[in-house]
Coordinates of C-alpha atoms in Angstrom, one line a residue:
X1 CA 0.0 0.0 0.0
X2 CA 1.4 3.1 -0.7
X3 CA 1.8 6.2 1.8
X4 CA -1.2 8.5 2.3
X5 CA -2.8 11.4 4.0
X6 CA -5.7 10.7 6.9
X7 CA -7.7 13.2 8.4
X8 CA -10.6 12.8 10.9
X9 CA -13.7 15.0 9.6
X10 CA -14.5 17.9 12.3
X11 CA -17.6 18.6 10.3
X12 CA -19.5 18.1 7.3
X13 CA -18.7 21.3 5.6
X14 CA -14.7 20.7 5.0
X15 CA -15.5 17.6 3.6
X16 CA -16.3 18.3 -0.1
X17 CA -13.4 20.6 -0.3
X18 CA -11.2 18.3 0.1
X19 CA -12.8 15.8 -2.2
X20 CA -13.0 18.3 -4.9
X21 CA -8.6 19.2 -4.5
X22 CA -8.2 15.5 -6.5
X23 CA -7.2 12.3 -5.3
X24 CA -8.9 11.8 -1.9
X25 CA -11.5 9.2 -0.5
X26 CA -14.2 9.2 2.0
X27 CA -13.8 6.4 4.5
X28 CA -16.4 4.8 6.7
X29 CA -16.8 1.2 6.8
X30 CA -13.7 0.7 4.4
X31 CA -14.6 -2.8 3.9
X32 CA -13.9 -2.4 -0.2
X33 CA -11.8 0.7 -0.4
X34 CA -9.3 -0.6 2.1
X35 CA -9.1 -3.8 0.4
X36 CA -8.1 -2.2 -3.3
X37 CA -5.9 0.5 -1.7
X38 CA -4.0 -2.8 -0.4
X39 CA -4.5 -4.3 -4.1
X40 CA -3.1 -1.1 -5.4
X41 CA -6.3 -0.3 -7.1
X42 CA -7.1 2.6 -5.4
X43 CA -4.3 4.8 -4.7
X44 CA -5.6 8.1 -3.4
X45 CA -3.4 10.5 -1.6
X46 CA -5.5 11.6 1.2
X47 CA -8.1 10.0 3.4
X48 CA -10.8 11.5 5.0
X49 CA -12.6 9.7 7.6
X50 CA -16.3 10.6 8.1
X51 CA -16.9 7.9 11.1
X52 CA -17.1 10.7 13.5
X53 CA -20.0 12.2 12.3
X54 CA -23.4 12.0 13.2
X55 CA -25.3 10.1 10.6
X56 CA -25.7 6.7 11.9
X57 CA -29.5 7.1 12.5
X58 CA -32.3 4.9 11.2
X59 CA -35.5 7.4 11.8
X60 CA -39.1 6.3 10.4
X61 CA -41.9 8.9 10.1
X62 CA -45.7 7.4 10.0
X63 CA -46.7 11.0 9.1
X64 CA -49.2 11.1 11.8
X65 CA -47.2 14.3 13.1
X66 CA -46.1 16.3 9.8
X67 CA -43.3 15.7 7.6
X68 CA -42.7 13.8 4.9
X69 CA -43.4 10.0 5.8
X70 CA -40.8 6.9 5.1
X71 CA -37.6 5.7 6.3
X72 CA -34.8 8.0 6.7
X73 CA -31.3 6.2 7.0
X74 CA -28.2 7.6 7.8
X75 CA -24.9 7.2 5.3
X76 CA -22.9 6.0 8.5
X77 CA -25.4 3.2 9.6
X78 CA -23.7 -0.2 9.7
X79 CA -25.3 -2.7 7.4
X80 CA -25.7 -4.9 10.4
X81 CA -28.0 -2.1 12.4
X82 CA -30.1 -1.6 8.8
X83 CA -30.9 -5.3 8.4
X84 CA -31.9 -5.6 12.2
X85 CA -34.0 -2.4 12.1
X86 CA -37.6 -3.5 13.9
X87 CA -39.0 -1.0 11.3
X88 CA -36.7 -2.6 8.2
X89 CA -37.6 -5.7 9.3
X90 CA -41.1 -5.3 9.1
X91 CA -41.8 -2.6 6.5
X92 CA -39.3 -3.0 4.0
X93 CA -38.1 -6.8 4.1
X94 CA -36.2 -6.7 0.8
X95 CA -34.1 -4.4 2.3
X96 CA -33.1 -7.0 5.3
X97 CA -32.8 -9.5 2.9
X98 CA -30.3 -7.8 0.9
X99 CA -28.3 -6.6 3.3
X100 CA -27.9 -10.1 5.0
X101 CA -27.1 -11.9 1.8
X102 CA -24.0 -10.2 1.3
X103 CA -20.8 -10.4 2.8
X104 CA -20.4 -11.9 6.3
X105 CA -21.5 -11.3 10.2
X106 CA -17.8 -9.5 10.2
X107 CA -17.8 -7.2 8.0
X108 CA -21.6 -6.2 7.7
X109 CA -21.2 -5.6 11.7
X110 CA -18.4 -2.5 10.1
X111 CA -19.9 -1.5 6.4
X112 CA -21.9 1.3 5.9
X113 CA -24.8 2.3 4.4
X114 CA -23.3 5.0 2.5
X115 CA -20.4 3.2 1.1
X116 CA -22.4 -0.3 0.1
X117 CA -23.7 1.8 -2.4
X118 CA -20.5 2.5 -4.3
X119 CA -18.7 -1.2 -4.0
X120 CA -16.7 -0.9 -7.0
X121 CA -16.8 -4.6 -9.1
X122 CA -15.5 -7.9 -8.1
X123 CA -15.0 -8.6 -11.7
X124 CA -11.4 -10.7 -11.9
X125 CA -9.4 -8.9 -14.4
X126 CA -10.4 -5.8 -12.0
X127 CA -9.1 -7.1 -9.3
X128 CA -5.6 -8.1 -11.1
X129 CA -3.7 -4.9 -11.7
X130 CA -1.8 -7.3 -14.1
X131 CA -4.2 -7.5 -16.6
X132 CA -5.8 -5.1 -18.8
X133 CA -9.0 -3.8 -17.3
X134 CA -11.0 -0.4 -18.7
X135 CA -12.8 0.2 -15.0
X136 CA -9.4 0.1 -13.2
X137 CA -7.5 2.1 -16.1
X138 CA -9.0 3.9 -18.7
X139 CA -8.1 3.1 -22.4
X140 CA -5.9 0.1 -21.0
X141 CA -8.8 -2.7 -22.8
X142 CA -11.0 -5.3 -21.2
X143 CA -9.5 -8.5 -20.4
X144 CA -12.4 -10.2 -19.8
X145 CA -14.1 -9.6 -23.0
X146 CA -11.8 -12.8 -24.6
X147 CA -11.6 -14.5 -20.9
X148 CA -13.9 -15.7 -17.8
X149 CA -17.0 -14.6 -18.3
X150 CA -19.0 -16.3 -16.3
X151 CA -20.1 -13.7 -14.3
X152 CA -20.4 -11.3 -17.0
X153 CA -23.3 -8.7 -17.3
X154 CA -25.9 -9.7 -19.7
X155 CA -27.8 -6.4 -19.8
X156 CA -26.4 -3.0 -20.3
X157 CA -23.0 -4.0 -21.0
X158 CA -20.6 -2.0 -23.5
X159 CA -17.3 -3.3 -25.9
X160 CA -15.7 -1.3 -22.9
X161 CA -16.7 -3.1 -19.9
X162 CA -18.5 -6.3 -19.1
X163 CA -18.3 -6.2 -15.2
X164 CA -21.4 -6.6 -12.8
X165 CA -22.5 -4.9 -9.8
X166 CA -21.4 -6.4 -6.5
X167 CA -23.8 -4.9 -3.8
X168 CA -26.9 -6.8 -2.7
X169 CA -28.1 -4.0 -1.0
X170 CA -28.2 -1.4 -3.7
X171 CA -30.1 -4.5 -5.6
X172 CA -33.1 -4.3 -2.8
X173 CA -32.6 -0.5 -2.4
X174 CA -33.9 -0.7 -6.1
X175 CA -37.3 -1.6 -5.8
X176 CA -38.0 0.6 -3.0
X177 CA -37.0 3.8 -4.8
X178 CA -35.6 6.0 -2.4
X179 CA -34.0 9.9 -2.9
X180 CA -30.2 10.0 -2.5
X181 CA -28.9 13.0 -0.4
X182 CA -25.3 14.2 -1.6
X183 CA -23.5 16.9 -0.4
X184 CA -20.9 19.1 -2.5
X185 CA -18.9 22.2 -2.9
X186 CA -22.3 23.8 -4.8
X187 CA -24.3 22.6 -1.6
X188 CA -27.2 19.7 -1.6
X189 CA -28.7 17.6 -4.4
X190 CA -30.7 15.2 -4.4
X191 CA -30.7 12.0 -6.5
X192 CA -33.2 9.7 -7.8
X193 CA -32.0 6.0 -6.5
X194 CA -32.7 4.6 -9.9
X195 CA -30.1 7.9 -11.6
X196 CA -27.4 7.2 -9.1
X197 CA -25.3 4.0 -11.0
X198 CA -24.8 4.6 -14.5
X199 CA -23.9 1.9 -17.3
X200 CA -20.1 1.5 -18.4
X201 CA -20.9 2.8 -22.1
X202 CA -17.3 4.5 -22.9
X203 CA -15.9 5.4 -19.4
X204 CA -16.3 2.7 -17.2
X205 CA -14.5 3.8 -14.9
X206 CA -17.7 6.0 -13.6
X207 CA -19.6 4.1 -11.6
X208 CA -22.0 6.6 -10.1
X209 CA -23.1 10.4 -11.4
X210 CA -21.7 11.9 -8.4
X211 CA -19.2 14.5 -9.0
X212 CA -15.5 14.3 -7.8
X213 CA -16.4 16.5 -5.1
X214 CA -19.8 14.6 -3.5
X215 CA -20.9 12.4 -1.1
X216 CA -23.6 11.0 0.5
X217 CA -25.6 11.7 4.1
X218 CA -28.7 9.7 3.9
X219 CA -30.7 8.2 2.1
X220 CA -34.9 8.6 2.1
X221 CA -37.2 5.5 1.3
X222 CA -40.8 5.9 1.1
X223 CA -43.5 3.8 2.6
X224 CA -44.5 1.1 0.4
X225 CA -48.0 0.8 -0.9
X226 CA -50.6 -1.0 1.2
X227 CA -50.8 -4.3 1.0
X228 CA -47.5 -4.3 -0.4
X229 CA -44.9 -7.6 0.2
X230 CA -41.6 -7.8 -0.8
X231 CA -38.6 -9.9 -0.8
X232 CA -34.8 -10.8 -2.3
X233 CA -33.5 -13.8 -3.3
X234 CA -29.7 -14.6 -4.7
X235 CA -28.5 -17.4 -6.2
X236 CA -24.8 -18.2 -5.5
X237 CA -21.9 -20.4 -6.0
X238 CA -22.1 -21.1 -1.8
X239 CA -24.2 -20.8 1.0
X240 CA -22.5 -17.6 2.3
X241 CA -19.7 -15.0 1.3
X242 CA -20.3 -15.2 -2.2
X243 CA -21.3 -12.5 -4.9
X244 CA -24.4 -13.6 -6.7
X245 CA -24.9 -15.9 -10.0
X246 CA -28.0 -13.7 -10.4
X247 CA -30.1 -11.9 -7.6
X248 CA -33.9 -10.8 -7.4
X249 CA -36.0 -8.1 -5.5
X250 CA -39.2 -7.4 -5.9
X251 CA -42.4 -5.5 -4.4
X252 CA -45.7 -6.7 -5.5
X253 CA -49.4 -5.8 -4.5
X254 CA -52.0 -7.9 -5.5
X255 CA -55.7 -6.6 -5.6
X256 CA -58.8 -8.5 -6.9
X257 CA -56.4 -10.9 -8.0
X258 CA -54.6 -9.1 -10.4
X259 CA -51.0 -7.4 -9.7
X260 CA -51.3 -3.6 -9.0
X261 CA -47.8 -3.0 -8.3
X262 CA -45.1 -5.0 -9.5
X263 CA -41.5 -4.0 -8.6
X264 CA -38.7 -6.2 -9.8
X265 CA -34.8 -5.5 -9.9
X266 CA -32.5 -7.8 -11.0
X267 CA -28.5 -8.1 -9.4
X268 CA -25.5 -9.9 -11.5
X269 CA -26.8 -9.1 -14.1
X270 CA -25.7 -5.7 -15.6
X271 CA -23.2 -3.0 -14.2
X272 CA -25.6 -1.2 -11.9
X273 CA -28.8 -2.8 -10.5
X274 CA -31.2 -3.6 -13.1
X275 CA -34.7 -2.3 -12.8
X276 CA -36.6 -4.8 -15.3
X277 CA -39.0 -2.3 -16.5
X278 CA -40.3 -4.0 -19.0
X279 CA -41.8 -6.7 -17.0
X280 CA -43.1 -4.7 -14.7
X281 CA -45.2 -3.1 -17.3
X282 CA -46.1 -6.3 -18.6
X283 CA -46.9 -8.1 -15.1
X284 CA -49.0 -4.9 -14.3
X285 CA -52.9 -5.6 -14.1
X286 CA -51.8 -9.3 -14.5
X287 CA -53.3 -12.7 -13.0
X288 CA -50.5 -13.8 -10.8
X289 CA -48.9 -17.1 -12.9
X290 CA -45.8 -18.6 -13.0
X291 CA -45.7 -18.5 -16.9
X292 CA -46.8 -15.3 -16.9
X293 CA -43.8 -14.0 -15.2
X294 CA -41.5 -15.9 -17.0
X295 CA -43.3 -14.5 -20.6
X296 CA -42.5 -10.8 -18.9
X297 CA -38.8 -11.8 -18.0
X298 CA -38.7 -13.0 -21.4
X299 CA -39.5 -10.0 -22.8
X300 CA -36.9 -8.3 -20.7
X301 CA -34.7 -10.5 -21.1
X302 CA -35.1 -9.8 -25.2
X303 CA -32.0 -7.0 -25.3
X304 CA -30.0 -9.2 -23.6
X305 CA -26.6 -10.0 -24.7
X306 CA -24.3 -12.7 -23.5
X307 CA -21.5 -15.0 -24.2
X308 CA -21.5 -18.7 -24.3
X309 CA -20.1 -19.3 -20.6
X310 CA -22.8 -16.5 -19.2
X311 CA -25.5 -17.2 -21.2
X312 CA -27.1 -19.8 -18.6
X313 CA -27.9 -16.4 -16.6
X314 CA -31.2 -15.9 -18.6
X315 CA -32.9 -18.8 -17.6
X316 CA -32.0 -17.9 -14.5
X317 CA -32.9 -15.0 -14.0
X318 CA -36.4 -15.6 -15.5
X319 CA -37.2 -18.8 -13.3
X320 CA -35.4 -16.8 -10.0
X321 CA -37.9 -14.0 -10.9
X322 CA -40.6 -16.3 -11.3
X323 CA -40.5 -18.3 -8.0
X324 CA -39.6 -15.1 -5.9
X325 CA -42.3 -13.0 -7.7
X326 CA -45.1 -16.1 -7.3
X327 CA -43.9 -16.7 -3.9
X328 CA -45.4 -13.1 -2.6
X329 CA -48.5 -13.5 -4.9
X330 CA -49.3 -16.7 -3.5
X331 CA -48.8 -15.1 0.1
X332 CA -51.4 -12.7 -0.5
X333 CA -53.7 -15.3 -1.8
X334 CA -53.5 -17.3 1.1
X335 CA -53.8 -13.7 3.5
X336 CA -57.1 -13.0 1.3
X337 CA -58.5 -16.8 1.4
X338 CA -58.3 -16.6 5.5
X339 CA -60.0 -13.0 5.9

């Protein structure tokens, strides 16, 4: 690892200044940072740590006394405290889910909110600063194009970069569509959960749209719809501590037995969570059916492109999206059967 600069943030104010003077990092959890800084993948001069500030706060608002109502959740909360959340737990279960498929007891007890959201790939030839890789170094090619591609995004991707998105949180964050709070040297912005990740196209080394100089406070999710259930599943090489194959959330509602909301994000596959829009539109106003499903995954699935080593990700993905969408519609049949 080579030498750097660490400072302890006094306050929230200095803090975009000195992301915006060039190579310097936030740290909070840095359970990924830390780990490609000792890779030599990240080499940034200065560190400034933000662990001393006050935004480790999970705070729900019914509405019933003003405000605006949903789940407000702090950049500095520990994945650990999210996923044990009373309020998490029973309002927005995908989010739970999520954050207790990934990683282990370890390091979810020192992760953060804030920097889950901006895991950088665990594609190999990113992780080898010996081969060529366009995320890690601009213009330098992409090794995995004629390598392992297994793993390989099959939505989305570019002739620049074929890496997928590591983070099972942002996956269930996805489907709940929260408003990203970033702070910079122009002041506040907020940010659309589905506008934060962007797709490699030809600078894949961008992961997010936030500027040099930004970062992030908190993050607001609104209350789901009533009636609403949701869930994630991931499908893995191994029990635990392992990335996913492929990974599902979804929120549905089902109302005089047709879906009224259908929500449905789809993780390992693309190189920023994958909001399958298309099948949501064509689930919408649907009788809840297995085959049904699968005919809307299908159709998402249509712009698909993949190699012949990833290819077994589309089958996958529809039947993973299929048994986790039908397992919530058939949960609210049997809730409805027994009123």
């Amino acid at each position: 690892m080579r030498t750097f600069a660490y400072d302890r943030a006094a306050d929230a104010s200095t803090i975009a200044s000195a992301l915006a003077e060039g190579s310097t990092r936030v740290l909070a959890g840095g359970t990924n940072l830390v780990d490609l800084m000792k890779l030599g993948i990240e080499t940034p001069d200065r560190l400034v740590d933000i662990t001393g500030l006050a935004l480790a706060d999970i705070e729900w608002n019914d509405g019933s006394g003003g405000g605006v109502p949903g789940l407000r959740v702090g950049a500095l909360v520990r994945n650990s405290d999210l996923a044990a959340d009373p309020v998490v737990r029973s309002r927005f279960p995908v989010l739970s889910r999520a954050v207790l498929s990934g990683a282990s007891g370890q390091l979810r007890n020192m992760a953060t909110t804030g920097g889950n959201l901006f895991q950088r790939t665990r594609c190999p030839y990113f992780m080898n600063v010996d081969t060529a890789c366009n995320k890690r170094e601009p213009g330098s090619g992409c090794s995995a194009l004629d390598g392992d591609r297994r793993n390989a995004a099959v939505l989305g991707a570019s002739q620049h970069c074929i890496a997928t998105h590591p983070s099972d949180m942002a996956v269930g964050l996805a489907v709940l569509d929260p408003t990203v709070t970033v702070v910079g040297t122009d002041g506040v912005r907020e940010i659309r959960f589905a506008d934060l990740h962007r797709l490699p196209e030809s600078a894949p080394e961008r992961d997010s749209t936030l500027r040099q100089d930004e970062w992030v406070t908190h993050l607001d999710i609104p209350p789901l719809p009533p009636g609403a259930r949701s869930t994630y599943r991931k499908v893995r090489d191994r029990a635990s501590y392992a990335f996913a194959r492929v990974s599902v959330a979804a929120v549905v509602v089902v109302e005089n037995g047709v879906f009224t909301t259908a929500r449905i994000a789809l993780g390992g596959a693309a190189h920023k969570p994958w909001r399958a829009t298309v099948a949501e539109s064509e689930l919408l106003g649907a009788i809840p059916s297995r085959s049904g499903v699968i005919a809307a995954m299908e159709r998402e699935l249509a712009a698909a492109h993949t190699f012949p080593d990833n290819d077994y990700k589309l089958s996958l993905l529809a039947s993973t999206v299929a048994s986790t969408v039908m397992s919530l519609a058939d949960a609210a049949a049997d809730e409805a059967a027994t009123r």
